[in-house]
Tab-separated table of C-alpha atoms in Angstrom:
chain	number	residue	atom	x	y	z
A	1	MET	CA	7.932	6.718	30.857
A	2	PHE	CA	5.612	8.485	28.403
A	3	GLN	CA	7.488	7.004	25.426
A	4	LEU	CA	7.169	3.454	26.732
A	5	MET	CA	3.498	3.851	27.610
A	6	THR	CA	2.866	5.119	24.068
A	7	ILE	CA	4.284	1.857	22.687
A	8	VAL	CA	2.187	-0.184	25.114
A	9	LEU	CA	-0.970	1.785	24.301
A	10	PHE	CA	-0.616	1.290	20.539
A	11	SER	CA	0.084	-2.417	21.019
A	12	VAL	CA	-2.893	-2.913	23.348
A	13	ILE	CA	-5.222	-1.151	20.902
A	14	ILE	CA	-4.107	-3.467	18.079
A	15	ILE	CA	-4.536	-6.602	20.194
A	16	THR	CA	-7.950	-5.437	21.380
A	17	ILE	CA	-9.055	-5.034	17.768
A	18	TYR	CA	-7.901	-8.569	16.953
A	19	LEU	CA	-9.531	-10.059	20.053
A	20	SER	CA	-12.839	-8.364	19.277
A	21	THR	CA	-12.913	-9.216	15.566
A	22	SER	CA	-11.387	-12.716	15.410
A	23	LYS	CA	-11.891	-15.838	17.486
A	24	ASP	CA	-8.203	-16.696	16.966
A	25	GLY	CA	-7.140	-13.676	19.018
A	26	ILE	CA	-3.401	-13.446	19.637
A	27	PHE	CA	-2.714	-16.446	17.392
A	28	SER	CA	-2.978	-14.257	14.270
A	29	PRO	CA	0.300	-12.730	12.984
A	30	GLY	CA	-0.684	-9.094	13.572
A	31	ALA	CA	-1.713	-9.739	17.168
A	32	ALA	CA	1.492	-11.690	17.809
A	33	TYR	CA	3.573	-8.792	16.494
A	34	ALA	CA	1.663	-6.316	18.667
A	35	LEU	CA	2.065	-8.554	21.703
A	36	SER	CA	5.824	-8.625	21.228
A	37	PHE	CA	6.689	-5.203	22.663
A	38	ILE	CA	4.185	-5.053	25.557
A	39	PRO	CA	6.032	-7.153	28.205
A	40	SER	CA	9.425	-5.732	27.205
A	41	SER	CA	8.191	-2.134	27.414
A	42	LEU	CA	6.438	-2.671	30.753
A	43	LEU	CA	9.482	-4.277	32.357
A	44	LEU	CA	11.706	-1.523	30.973
A	45	LEU	CA	9.715	0.924	33.112
A	46	LEU	CA	11.463	-0.553	36.163
A	47	TYR	CA	14.893	0.231	34.704
A	48	ILE	CA	14.454	3.847	33.646
A	49	GLU	CA	16.870	5.079	36.302
A	50	LYS	CA	19.190	2.045	36.460
A	51	TRP	CA	19.766	2.034	32.701
A	52	ASP	CA	19.311	5.790	32.068
A	53	VAL	CA	16.419	5.077	29.721
A	54	ASP	CA	15.405	8.132	27.684
A	55	LEU	CA	14.131	6.832	24.376
A	56	GLY	CA	14.566	9.180	21.462
A	57	LEU	CA	11.837	10.014	18.956
A	58	PRO	CA	13.370	7.787	16.210
A	59	THR	CA	13.168	4.774	18.544
A	60	ILE	CA	9.493	5.351	19.327
A	61	PHE	CA	8.759	6.055	15.679
A	62	VAL	CA	10.422	2.899	14.331
A	63	ILE	CA	8.641	0.623	16.826
A	64	ILE	CA	5.175	2.126	16.286
A	65	SER	CA	5.562	2.523	12.518
A	66	GLY	CA	6.878	-1.038	12.255
A	67	LEU	CA	3.817	-2.279	14.142
A	68	LEU	CA	1.468	-0.364	11.854
A	69	ILE	CA	3.287	-1.589	8.728
A	70	PHE	CA	3.044	-5.203	9.857
A	71	VAL	CA	-0.625	-5.018	10.860
A	72	ILE	CA	-1.785	-3.127	7.749
A	73	THR	CA	0.170	-5.458	5.454
A	74	SER	CA	-1.335	-8.494	7.187
A	75	MET	CA	-4.843	-7.121	6.774
A	76	VAL	CA	-4.265	-6.377	3.079
A	77	VAL	CA	-2.840	-9.854	2.430
A	78	LYS	CA	-5.775	-11.388	4.291
A	79	LYS	CA	-8.168	-9.864	1.719
A	80	ILE	CA	-6.230	-11.207	-1.263
A	81	LYS	CA	-7.189	-14.606	-2.680
A	82	PHE	CA	-4.129	-16.640	-3.600
A	83	ALA	CA	-5.909	-19.233	-5.718
A	84	LYS	CA	-2.786	-20.881	-7.179
A	85	LEU	CA	-0.979	-20.991	-3.840
A	86	TYR	CA	-4.009	-22.503	-2.138
A	87	ALA	CA	-4.271	-25.089	-4.941
A	88	ILE	CA	-0.640	-26.094	-4.404
A	89	LYS	CA	-1.213	-26.176	-0.663
A	90	ARG	CA	-4.276	-28.434	-1.084
A	91	ALA	CA	-2.219	-30.828	-3.195
A	92	VAL	CA	0.552	-30.930	-0.594
A	93	SER	CA	-1.974	-31.317	2.239
A	94	SER	CA	-3.694	-34.132	0.353
A	95	TYR	CA	-0.387	-35.963	0.019
A	96	CYS	CA	0.538	-35.409	3.662
A	97	SER	CA	-2.911	-36.624	4.723
A	98	SER	CA	-2.401	-39.755	2.662
A	99	LEU	CA	0.552	-40.600	4.873
A	100	THR	CA	-1.914	-41.379	7.645
A	101	THR	CA	-4.118	-43.688	5.611
A	102	ILE	CA	-1.966	-45.686	3.203
A	103	SER	CA	-0.663	-47.895	5.993
A	104	GLY	CA	-4.206	-49.041	6.673
A	105	SER	CA	-4.374	-47.544	10.157
A	106	SER	CA	-4.804	-44.022	11.481
A	107	GLY	CA	-2.967	-45.003	14.668
A	108	ILE	CA	0.767	-45.102	15.372
A	109	ALA	CA	2.356	-48.435	16.240
A	110	THR	CA	3.872	-48.595	19.713
A	111	TRP	CA	7.234	-49.840	18.440
A	112	LYS	CA	7.734	-46.555	16.583
A	113	TYR	CA	7.664	-44.561	19.823
A	114	MET	CA	10.188	-47.017	21.262
A	115	PHE	CA	12.335	-46.729	18.132
A	116	PHE	CA	12.574	-42.964	18.578
A	117	ILE	CA	13.448	-43.369	22.250
A	118	VAL	CA	16.389	-45.572	21.227
A	119	PHE	CA	17.295	-43.200	18.369
A	120	GLN	CA	17.328	-40.120	20.584
A	121	PHE	CA	19.169	-41.859	23.408
A	122	THR	CA	21.824	-42.941	20.894
A	123	THR	CA	21.998	-39.357	19.595
A	124	LEU	CA	22.433	-38.099	23.160
A	125	ILE	CA	25.367	-40.459	23.775
A	126	PHE	CA	27.165	-39.661	20.504
A	127	LEU	CA	26.634	-35.911	20.910
A	128	TYR	CA	27.883	-35.859	24.503
A	129	GLN	CA	30.916	-37.977	23.613
A	130	TYR	CA	31.799	-35.588	20.796
A	131	ILE	CA	31.440	-32.581	23.108
A	132	VAL	CA	33.749	-34.255	25.649
A	133	SER	CA	36.274	-34.883	22.857
A	134	LEU	CA	36.295	-31.107	22.231
A	135	VAL	CA	36.483	-29.780	25.790
A	136	GLY	CA	37.916	-32.642	27.820
A	137	VAL	CA	36.659	-34.987	30.519
A	138	GLY	CA	35.115	-33.586	33.669
A	139	SER	CA	31.902	-33.146	35.593
A	140	PHE	CA	28.734	-32.385	33.684
A	141	ALA	CA	28.843	-28.783	34.932
A	142	PHE	CA	32.445	-28.440	33.711
A	143	VAL	CA	31.599	-29.871	30.282
A	144	MET	CA	28.580	-27.573	29.896
A	145	ASN	CA	30.569	-24.504	30.938
A	146	ALA	CA	33.427	-25.396	28.592
A	147	ILE	CA	31.248	-26.056	25.543
A	148	ARG	CA	29.304	-22.868	26.243
A	149	GLN	CA	32.514	-20.826	26.256
A	150	LYS	CA	33.679	-22.564	23.083
A	151	THR	CA	30.438	-21.916	21.191
A	152	VAL	CA	30.546	-18.247	22.195
A	153	ALA	CA	34.116	-17.892	20.924
A	154	GLU	CA	33.726	-19.866	17.708
A	155	TYR	CA	31.351	-21.904	15.601
A	156	VAL	CA	31.289	-25.576	16.642
A	157	ASP	CA	30.976	-27.707	13.525
A	158	LEU	CA	29.442	-31.078	14.389
A	159	PRO	CA	30.155	-34.123	12.214
A	160	SER	CA	27.405	-34.198	9.595
A	161	TRP	CA	25.837	-37.436	10.804
A	162	ILE	CA	25.689	-36.242	14.426
A	163	GLY	CA	24.325	-32.884	13.248
A	164	ILE	CA	21.547	-34.604	11.312
A	165	MET	CA	20.665	-36.892	14.228
A	166	ARG	CA	20.605	-33.876	16.566
A	167	SER	CA	18.404	-31.852	14.182
A	168	VAL	CA	15.958	-34.737	13.711
A	169	SER	CA	15.733	-35.197	17.489
A	170	ILE	CA	15.088	-31.494	18.121
A	171	VAL	CA	12.479	-31.246	15.353
A	172	SER	CA	10.766	-34.393	16.629
A	173	GLY	CA	10.054	-32.533	19.873
A	174	TYR	CA	7.355	-30.540	18.085
A	175	ILE	CA	5.755	-33.806	16.913
A	176	TRP	CA	5.679	-35.231	20.441
A	177	ILE	CA	4.094	-32.062	21.840
A	178	TYR	CA	1.507	-32.077	19.052
A	179	LEU	CA	0.593	-35.717	19.686
A	180	LEU	CA	0.417	-35.233	23.452
A	181	LEU	CA	-1.947	-32.274	23.097
A	182	SER	CA	-4.014	-33.776	20.278
A	183	ASN	CA	-4.464	-37.071	22.090
A	184	SER	CA	-5.431	-35.269	25.303
A	185	PHE	CA	-8.035	-33.055	23.602
A	186	ASN	CA	-9.468	-35.964	21.642
A	187	LYS	CA	-9.219	-38.324	24.647
A	188	ARG	CA	-7.201	-40.891	22.759
A	189	ASP	CA	-4.369	-43.254	23.707
A	190	ASN	CA	-3.635	-44.892	26.999
A	191	LEU	CA	-1.211	-43.927	29.726
A	192	LYS	CA	1.577	-46.059	28.254
A	193	ILE	CA	1.543	-44.113	24.982
A	194	LYS	CA	1.605	-40.796	26.819
A	195	ILE	CA	4.626	-41.982	28.818
A	196	TYR	CA	6.425	-42.884	25.584
A	197	LEU	CA	5.617	-39.435	24.197
A	198	LEU	CA	6.877	-37.718	27.359
A	199	ILE	CA	10.122	-39.703	27.314
A	200	ASN	CA	10.693	-38.751	23.679
A	201	LEU	CA	9.938	-35.103	24.454
A	202	CYS	CA	12.342	-35.049	27.406
A	203	LEU	CA	15.119	-36.595	25.313
A	204	SER	CA	14.507	-34.010	22.595
A	205	VAL	CA	14.793	-31.183	25.136
A	206	ILE	CA	17.984	-32.563	26.696
A	207	ILE	CA	19.623	-32.950	23.279
A	208	SER	CA	18.681	-29.359	22.415
A	209	LEU	CA	20.457	-28.099	25.557
A	210	LEU	CA	23.734	-29.970	25.193
A	211	LEU	CA	25.562	-27.242	23.243
A	212	GLY	CA	24.896	-24.767	26.041
A	213	GLY	CA	22.069	-22.781	24.430
A	214	ARG	CA	18.535	-22.275	25.719
A	215	GLY	CA	16.970	-21.127	22.449
A	216	ASN	CA	15.639	-24.534	21.435
A	217	LEU	CA	14.122	-25.110	24.885
A	218	ILE	CA	12.383	-21.724	24.774
A	219	SER	CA	11.090	-22.459	21.270
A	220	ILE	CA	9.681	-25.838	22.372
A	221	ILE	CA	7.896	-24.188	25.313
A	222	VAL	CA	6.453	-21.284	23.300
A	223	ILE	CA	5.524	-23.436	20.302
A	224	GLY	CA	3.984	-25.994	22.658
A	225	TRP	CA	1.825	-23.290	24.223
A	226	SER	CA	0.776	-21.938	20.817
A	227	LEU	CA	-0.177	-25.471	19.740
A	228	TYR	CA	-2.272	-25.783	22.880
A	229	TYR	CA	-3.907	-22.434	22.148
A	230	THR	CA	-5.037	-23.434	18.665
A	231	LEU	CA	-5.742	-27.141	19.291
A	232	SER	CA	-7.883	-26.205	22.286
A	233	ASP	CA	-10.302	-24.630	19.822
A	234	THR	CA	-12.088	-27.963	19.437
A	235	GLY	CA	-15.193	-27.228	21.416
A	236	THR	CA	-17.968	-24.698	21.394
A	237	GLY	CA	-19.468	-22.313	23.896
A	238	LYS	CA	-18.384	-22.747	27.494
A	239	ARG	CA	-15.953	-25.577	26.767
A	240	ASN	CA	-14.032	-23.508	24.235
A	241	ARG	CA	-13.857	-20.463	26.488
A	242	LYS	CA	-12.777	-22.594	29.445
A	243	MET	CA	-9.915	-24.173	27.505
A	244	ARG	CA	-8.769	-20.793	26.179
A	245	ARG	CA	-8.789	-19.367	29.719
A	246	ARG	CA	-6.656	-22.290	30.813
A	247	GLY	CA	-4.257	-21.405	28.009
A	248	TYR	CA	-3.778	-17.899	29.418
A	249	ILE	CA	-3.278	-19.355	32.909
A	250	TYR	CA	-0.642	-21.741	31.562
A	251	ALA	CA	1.076	-18.802	29.846
A	252	ALA	CA	1.215	-16.910	33.152
A	253	ILE	CA	2.654	-19.968	34.894
A	254	ILE	CA	5.314	-20.333	32.176
A	255	VAL	CA	6.323	-16.674	32.539
A	256	ILE	CA	6.567	-16.950	36.344
A	257	PHE	CA	8.525	-20.188	36.103
A	258	GLY	CA	10.793	-18.624	33.483
A	259	LEU	CA	11.461	-15.622	35.705
A	260	VAL	CA	12.416	-17.888	38.611
A	261	ALA	CA	14.311	-20.596	36.733
A	262	PHE	CA	15.857	-18.716	33.788
A	263	GLN	CA	18.987	-17.706	35.667
A	264	SER	CA	19.389	-21.122	37.293
A	265	LEU	CA	19.184	-22.784	33.902
A	266	GLY	CA	21.825	-20.381	32.633
A	267	ARG	CA	24.193	-21.409	35.439
A	268	PHE	CA	23.437	-25.066	34.763
A	269	LEU	CA	24.445	-24.554	31.124
A	270	GLY	CA	27.724	-22.873	31.971
A	271	ARG	CA	26.987	-19.159	32.261
A	272	GLU	CA	28.719	-17.150	34.980
A	273	LEU	CA	26.012	-14.848	36.357
A	274	LYS	CA	26.210	-12.099	38.974
A	275	TYR	CA	22.767	-10.497	38.751
A	276	SER	CA	19.391	-11.021	40.379
A	277	ASN	CA	16.736	-13.068	38.589
A	278	LEU	CA	14.823	-9.954	37.527
A	279	ASP	CA	17.931	-8.093	36.321
A	280	TYR	CA	19.046	-11.104	34.338
A	281	PHE	CA	15.570	-11.609	32.847
A	282	ALA	CA	15.398	-7.926	31.895
A	283	VAL	CA	18.618	-8.228	29.859
A	284	TYR	CA	16.774	-10.551	27.470
A	285	LEU	CA	13.310	-9.009	27.639
A	286	SER	CA	13.829	-5.236	27.841
A	287	ALA	CA	17.464	-4.377	27.159
A	288	PRO	CA	17.083	-4.806	23.358
A	289	ILE	CA	14.851	-1.702	23.271
A	290	ARG	CA	17.468	0.272	25.216
A	291	ASN	CA	20.173	-1.029	22.867
A	292	LEU	CA	18.101	-0.066	19.817
A	293	ASP	CA	17.878	3.474	21.156
A	294	THR	CA	21.657	3.567	21.647
A	295	PHE	CA	22.222	2.247	18.116
A	296	LEU	CA	19.943	4.884	16.592
A	297	LYS	CA	21.610	7.707	18.495
A	298	GLU	CA	25.099	6.529	17.529
A	299	SER	CA	24.184	5.887	13.861
A	300	GLU	CA	21.895	8.845	13.298
A	301	ASP	CA	24.125	10.415	10.638
A	302	ALA	CA	24.650	7.113	8.772
A	303	ILE	CA	20.958	6.178	8.467
A	304	SER	CA	18.675	7.906	5.985
A	305	ALA	CA	15.378	7.165	4.304
A	306	PHE	CA	16.944	4.948	1.629
A	307	GLN	CA	20.386	4.078	3.014
A	308	GLY	CA	21.581	2.270	6.106
A	309	VAL	CA	25.020	1.624	7.563
A	310	SER	CA	25.563	-1.461	5.402
A	311	LYS	CA	26.963	-0.808	1.933
A	312	GLY	CA	26.542	-4.255	0.389
A	313	LEU	CA	25.598	-7.923	0.837
A	314	ASN	CA	28.903	-8.694	2.544
A	315	THR	CA	27.715	-6.687	5.560
A	316	ASN	CA	23.962	-7.382	5.333
A	317	GLN	CA	22.761	-8.376	8.801
A	318	THR	CA	19.127	-9.294	8.200
A	319	LEU	CA	19.991	-12.030	5.685
A	320	SER	CA	23.297	-13.056	7.238
A	321	SER	CA	22.251	-16.684	7.805
A	322	ILE	CA	21.381	-17.452	4.200
A	323	LEU	CA	24.294	-15.364	2.895
A	324	ASN	CA	26.754	-17.380	4.998
A	325	TYR	CA	25.285	-20.592	3.578
A	326	VAL	CA	25.609	-19.287	0.017
A	327	SER	CA	29.172	-18.203	0.784
A	328	VAL	CA	30.208	-21.665	1.974
A	329	ARG	CA	28.164	-23.627	-0.572
A	330	PHE	CA	29.333	-21.680	-3.633
A	331	HIS	CA	32.771	-20.608	-2.354
A	332	MET	CA	31.872	-16.910	-2.345
A	333	THR	CA	34.141	-15.970	0.536
A	334	GLU	CA	33.427	-12.259	0.187
A	335	LEU	CA	29.889	-12.846	1.487
A	336	TYR	CA	30.893	-14.722	4.625
A	337	GLN	CA	30.389	-12.871	7.905
A	338	THR	CA	32.599	-13.918	10.806
A	339	ARG	CA	31.714	-13.613	14.463
A	340	ASP	CA	34.289	-10.863	14.803
A	341	LEU	CA	32.371	-8.858	12.197
A	342	PHE	CA	29.119	-9.472	14.053
A	343	THR	CA	30.522	-8.313	17.391
A	344	THR	CA	31.929	-5.216	15.670
A	345	PHE	CA	28.486	-4.229	14.420
A	346	TRP	CA	26.589	-5.359	17.529
A	347	PRO	CA	28.851	-5.029	20.569
A	348	ASP	CA	27.868	-5.968	24.100
A	349	ARG	CA	26.378	-2.970	25.879
A	350	ARG	CA	26.876	-1.915	29.481
A	351	ILE	CA	25.681	1.058	31.472
A	352	ASN	CA	26.072	2.031	35.132
A	353	GLY	CA	27.605	-1.364	35.853
A	354	TYR	CA	24.690	-3.263	34.275
A	355	TYR	CA	25.170	-5.655	31.397
A	356	LEU	CA	22.660	-5.124	28.553
A	357	GLY	CA	23.704	-7.821	26.093
A	358	ASN	CA	24.104	-7.486	22.328
A	359	CYS	CA	20.518	-7.777	21.038
A	360	TYR	CA	18.865	-4.730	19.457
A	361	THR	CA	15.277	-5.784	18.567
A	362	VAL	CA	14.112	-6.722	15.088
A	363	TYR	CA	14.494	-3.188	13.743
A	364	ALA	CA	18.209	-2.562	14.214
A	365	SER	CA	19.266	-4.905	11.408
A	366	TYR	CA	16.542	-3.492	9.113
A	367	LEU	CA	17.824	0.030	9.695
A	368	PHE	CA	21.424	-1.118	9.381
A	369	ASP	CA	20.806	-2.738	5.984
A	370	GLY	CA	18.324	-0.414	4.284
A	371	GLY	CA	17.600	2.621	6.417
A	372	TRP	CA	13.947	3.498	6.954
A	373	LEU	CA	13.058	1.892	3.629
A	374	GLY	CA	14.571	-1.326	4.986
A	375	VAL	CA	12.130	-1.231	7.908
A	376	PHE	CA	9.229	-1.005	5.463
A	377	ILE	CA	10.480	-3.733	3.100
A	378	TYR	CA	11.612	-6.326	5.645
A	379	THR	CA	8.618	-5.798	7.957
A	380	SER	CA	6.199	-6.068	5.032
A	381	LEU	CA	7.794	-9.292	3.744
A	382	HIS	CA	7.629	-10.777	7.238
A	383	ALA	CA	3.938	-9.897	7.428
A	384	VAL	CA	3.196	-11.300	3.959
A	385	CYS	CA	4.859	-14.661	4.657
A	386	SER	CA	3.253	-14.992	8.077
A	387	GLN	CA	-0.243	-14.081	6.893
A	388	ILE	CA	-0.147	-16.414	3.864
A	389	LEU	CA	0.890	-19.376	6.016
A	390	TYR	CA	-1.730	-18.385	8.597
A	391	GLY	CA	-4.329	-18.476	5.817
A	392	PHE	CA	-3.186	-21.990	4.936
A	393	ILE	CA	-3.534	-23.332	8.474
A	394	LYS	CA	-6.890	-21.571	8.880
A	395	LYS	CA	-8.222	-23.546	5.929
A	396	ASP	CA	-6.738	-26.751	7.313
A	397	LYS	CA	-8.257	-25.984	10.689
A	398	ASP	CA	-11.710	-25.379	9.226
A	399	HIS	CA	-11.715	-28.448	6.986
A	400	GLY	CA	-9.083	-30.749	8.417
A	401	ASP	CA	-8.637	-33.172	11.273
A	402	ASN	CA	-6.352	-32.220	14.126
A	403	LYS	CA	-6.141	-35.839	15.288
A	404	ASN	CA	-3.394	-36.360	12.719
A	405	ILE	CA	-0.205	-34.303	12.598
A	406	GLN	CA	-0.684	-31.005	10.747
A	407	ILE	CA	2.791	-29.980	9.649
A	408	SER	CA	1.601	-26.594	8.387
A	409	LEU	CA	0.301	-25.803	11.880
A	410	ILE	CA	3.638	-26.705	13.483
A	411	LEU	CA	5.470	-24.534	10.956
A	412	TYR	CA	3.145	-21.596	11.590
A	413	CYS	CA	3.635	-21.977	15.351
A	414	GLN	CA	7.380	-21.670	14.726
A	415	ILE	CA	6.827	-18.471	12.746
A	416	TRP	CA	4.434	-17.243	15.454
A	417	TYR	CA	7.223	-17.777	17.978
A	418	TYR	CA	9.740	-15.834	15.876
A	419	THR	CA	7.170	-13.048	15.433
A	420	VAL	CA	6.406	-12.777	19.149
A	421	PHE	CA	10.138	-12.487	19.808
A	422	SER	CA	10.523	-9.480	17.512
A	423	PHE	CA	11.344	-7.439	20.626
A	424	PHE	CA	14.536	-9.507	20.920
A	425	ASP	CA	16.159	-9.796	17.498
A	426	HIS	CA	15.450	-10.423	13.797
A	427	MET	CA	14.588	-14.051	14.540
A	428	PHE	CA	12.257	-14.483	11.547
A	429	TYR	CA	14.930	-13.867	8.901
A	430	PHE	CA	17.689	-15.453	11.002
A	431	ASN	CA	15.763	-18.719	11.446
A	432	VAL	CA	13.228	-18.988	8.597
A	433	ILE	CA	15.143	-17.651	5.588
A	434	THR	CA	17.715	-20.399	6.007
A	435	ILE	CA	18.504	-23.832	4.632
A	436	GLY	CA	18.106	-25.190	8.159
A	437	PHE	CA	14.420	-24.252	8.241
A	438	PHE	CA	13.748	-26.047	4.955
A	439	ARG	CA	15.617	-29.069	6.245
A	440	SER	CA	13.417	-29.062	9.335
A	441	ILE	CA	10.364	-29.195	7.056
A	442	ILE	CA	11.831	-32.279	5.367
A	443	TYR	CA	12.522	-33.836	8.774
A	444	LEU	CA	8.938	-33.158	9.916
A	445	ILE	CA	7.511	-34.753	6.768
A	446	GLY	CA	9.917	-37.685	7.124
A	447	ILE	CA	8.970	-38.276	10.772
A	448	LYS	CA	5.267	-38.151	9.927
A	449	TRP	CA	5.835	-40.555	7.037
A	450	PHE	CA	7.674	-42.939	9.356
A	451	LEU	CA	5.067	-42.776	12.113
A	452	TYR	CA	2.058	-43.378	9.881
A	453	ARG	CA	3.281	-45.258	6.839
A	454	VAL	CA	6.195	-47.530	7.724
A	455	SER	CA	5.048	-50.963	8.848
A	456	PHE	CA	6.175	-54.566	9.057
A	457	GLY	CA	3.563	-56.563	7.211
A	458	LYS	CA	0.126	-55.940	8.666
A	459	ARG	CA	1.166	-55.947	12.271
A	460	ASN	CA	0.595	-52.856	14.396
A	461	ILE	CA	2.669	-53.744	17.415
């Protein structure tokens, strides 16, 4: 218990400093990183006896030192003026802003919302038909269970055109949330437009769930809340404080709803579950810390200050996503990491009849790849990237207009989400240092271009 409360205490101190020195509070990268381990550590207190939790000193040290490394690096980067980067960013922002004015109207034509409804509905049909072709005809529950089992056992390679349509639909969900929130705060658009936005958002969510995973749904919820948190900063005095308080209330509601519905959603998507809601929730929220402790105790002799378990790029876990892409793209088969290799390094854990999953927090892969030096390098790079992008959106926020879609803000909210989930896995490197993330940027720019610039003559239907 003392070890866990030490982690919570350090994290609370860091967040308190951010809340007292910055009006952005937990939206800054350092505060998000500190927030990450508080709920997981507190819930783990309930499982000390069930899971035989007795965290070793290396586990406490890596979590606290990682937090300090991230926060100090963020503060140092914040003081540095990146004149050339900001100049490039201003040029890009200027171009993106022009997308909202060249068409002659700052509004979005109604037919474009309807176009995306048709596009996403078509995507939904094609995707579901392809899934059925893989697993066979049956009830929706049967299809979801079958595709879930298939994606766990092997990688499901969608036809490229369906994959692109699916990716565009999922990415568009962030646009619909942004527009819903922005229009609500600025009191724009009528009920009909909001209904179109909600339909598009719902279709995006459904498409994201069809392969049996909940990750995209969770990202839409968390990124949506973070967009609310920053876009609500449009007033002053009592209005601003009131909207921020509502944000915290909404966060509490989301957590409660997640605790109640998380297991039910898992069953709906094909998971066979035998645990209570709280036990199942704890597997995702708190078990990674317990698994990290097990990993450190089992690998103690293989991890040193400058050397981890991994002996080369072909077993590097932190950069596995980009390395697999390079392997396939340039036919470098020695770099490719199969699922069998992954499960060998990160097996499912069980103790006293409880299932603990196969996630080991953000630090396990750092230690695996580079030892304690790996923790310093990878954590610092994460902090640098997050803080630089945060600096960009701060400038946009101070001088820009949130009535139009700010792509940099959406991208930062994605990184904020990956940072907050550091208690779970190395989500930043797994999701950001990938070709998929850069494609999503292109899709976001393309959707914004379509919404604001494409027109038929001078009509705004």
